[in-house]
Coordinates of C-alpha atoms in Angstrom, one line a residue:
X24 CA 113.2 81.1 122.6
X25 CA 110.4 82.9 124.2
X26 CA 106.7 82.7 123.2
X27 CA 105.3 85.3 120.9
X28 CA 102.7 87.7 122.2
X29 CA 100.5 89.8 120.0
X30 CA 99.2 93.1 121.3
X31 CA 96.3 95.1 119.9
X32 CA 97.4 98.4 121.5
X33 CA 100.5 100.2 122.6
X34 CA 98.9 100.5 126.0
X35 CA 99.5 96.8 126.5
X36 CA 103.3 97.4 126.5
X37 CA 104.9 97.5 130.0
X38 CA 106.2 100.9 131.0
X39 CA 109.8 101.6 129.8
X40 CA 109.7 98.7 127.4
X41 CA 112.7 98.4 125.1
X42 CA 111.7 97.7 121.5
X43 CA 112.9 97.3 117.9
X44 CA 110.6 98.3 115.1
X45 CA 110.4 95.9 112.2
X46 CA 110.4 97.9 109.0
X47 CA 112.1 101.2 108.2
X48 CA 109.8 102.3 105.4
X49 CA 106.7 104.5 105.7
X50 CA 104.8 102.3 108.1
X51 CA 107.8 101.9 110.4
X52 CA 108.4 105.6 110.5
X53 CA 104.8 106.3 111.2
X54 CA 104.9 103.9 114.0
X55 CA 108.1 105.5 115.4
X56 CA 106.3 108.9 115.5
X57 CA 103.2 107.3 117.1
X58 CA 105.3 105.8 119.9
X59 CA 107.1 109.1 120.4
X60 CA 103.8 110.9 120.7
X61 CA 101.7 108.5 122.7
X62 CA 104.3 106.4 124.7
X63 CA 107.4 108.5 125.3
X64 CA 108.4 106.0 128.1
X65 CA 109.1 103.3 125.5
X66 CA 112.8 103.1 124.5
X67 CA 113.2 102.5 120.7
X68 CA 116.5 100.7 120.2
X69 CA 116.5 100.7 116.4
X70 CA 114.8 99.4 113.3
X71 CA 115.0 95.9 111.7
X72 CA 114.9 95.6 107.9
X73 CA 115.5 92.9 105.4
X74 CA 117.0 95.2 102.8
X75 CA 118.2 98.4 104.4
X76 CA 120.9 99.3 106.8
X77 CA 122.3 102.5 108.2
X78 CA 120.6 105.0 110.5
X79 CA 117.3 106.8 111.0
X80 CA 117.0 109.5 113.7
X81 CA 120.4 108.4 115.1
X82 CA 119.0 104.9 115.6
X83 CA 120.5 101.9 113.8
X84 CA 118.8 100.0 111.0
X85 CA 119.9 96.4 111.4
X86 CA 119.5 93.8 108.7
X87 CA 117.3 91.0 110.0
X88 CA 119.9 88.4 109.3
X89 CA 122.4 90.2 111.5
X90 CA 119.9 90.7 114.3
X91 CA 118.8 87.1 114.4
X92 CA 122.4 85.9 114.7
X93 CA 122.8 87.8 117.9
X94 CA 121.4 85.8 120.9
X95 CA 121.6 89.0 123.1
X96 CA 118.6 90.4 121.3
X97 CA 116.1 87.6 122.3
X98 CA 115.0 89.5 125.4
X99 CA 113.9 92.6 123.5
X100 CA 110.5 93.2 122.0
X101 CA 110.1 93.5 118.3
X102 CA 107.2 95.5 116.9
X103 CA 105.9 94.7 113.4
X104 CA 104.1 97.6 111.9

């Protein structure tokens, strides 16, 4: 497993980063709109949530248990908002 890196600003993300947003509530949605407004180059792959599933803005909401069981997701960035 890779080391965790904590960023203080969206400007620290590499161009064209691929991310998941942890949380699909009001903070997660606010963060989604901030990324769309200030970093349109970032690709949002979906949302991670411990209790919800389904879709928001045509993006999947993935339960955290299902996400952590898939090794293919380890190379993506997860943003906690």
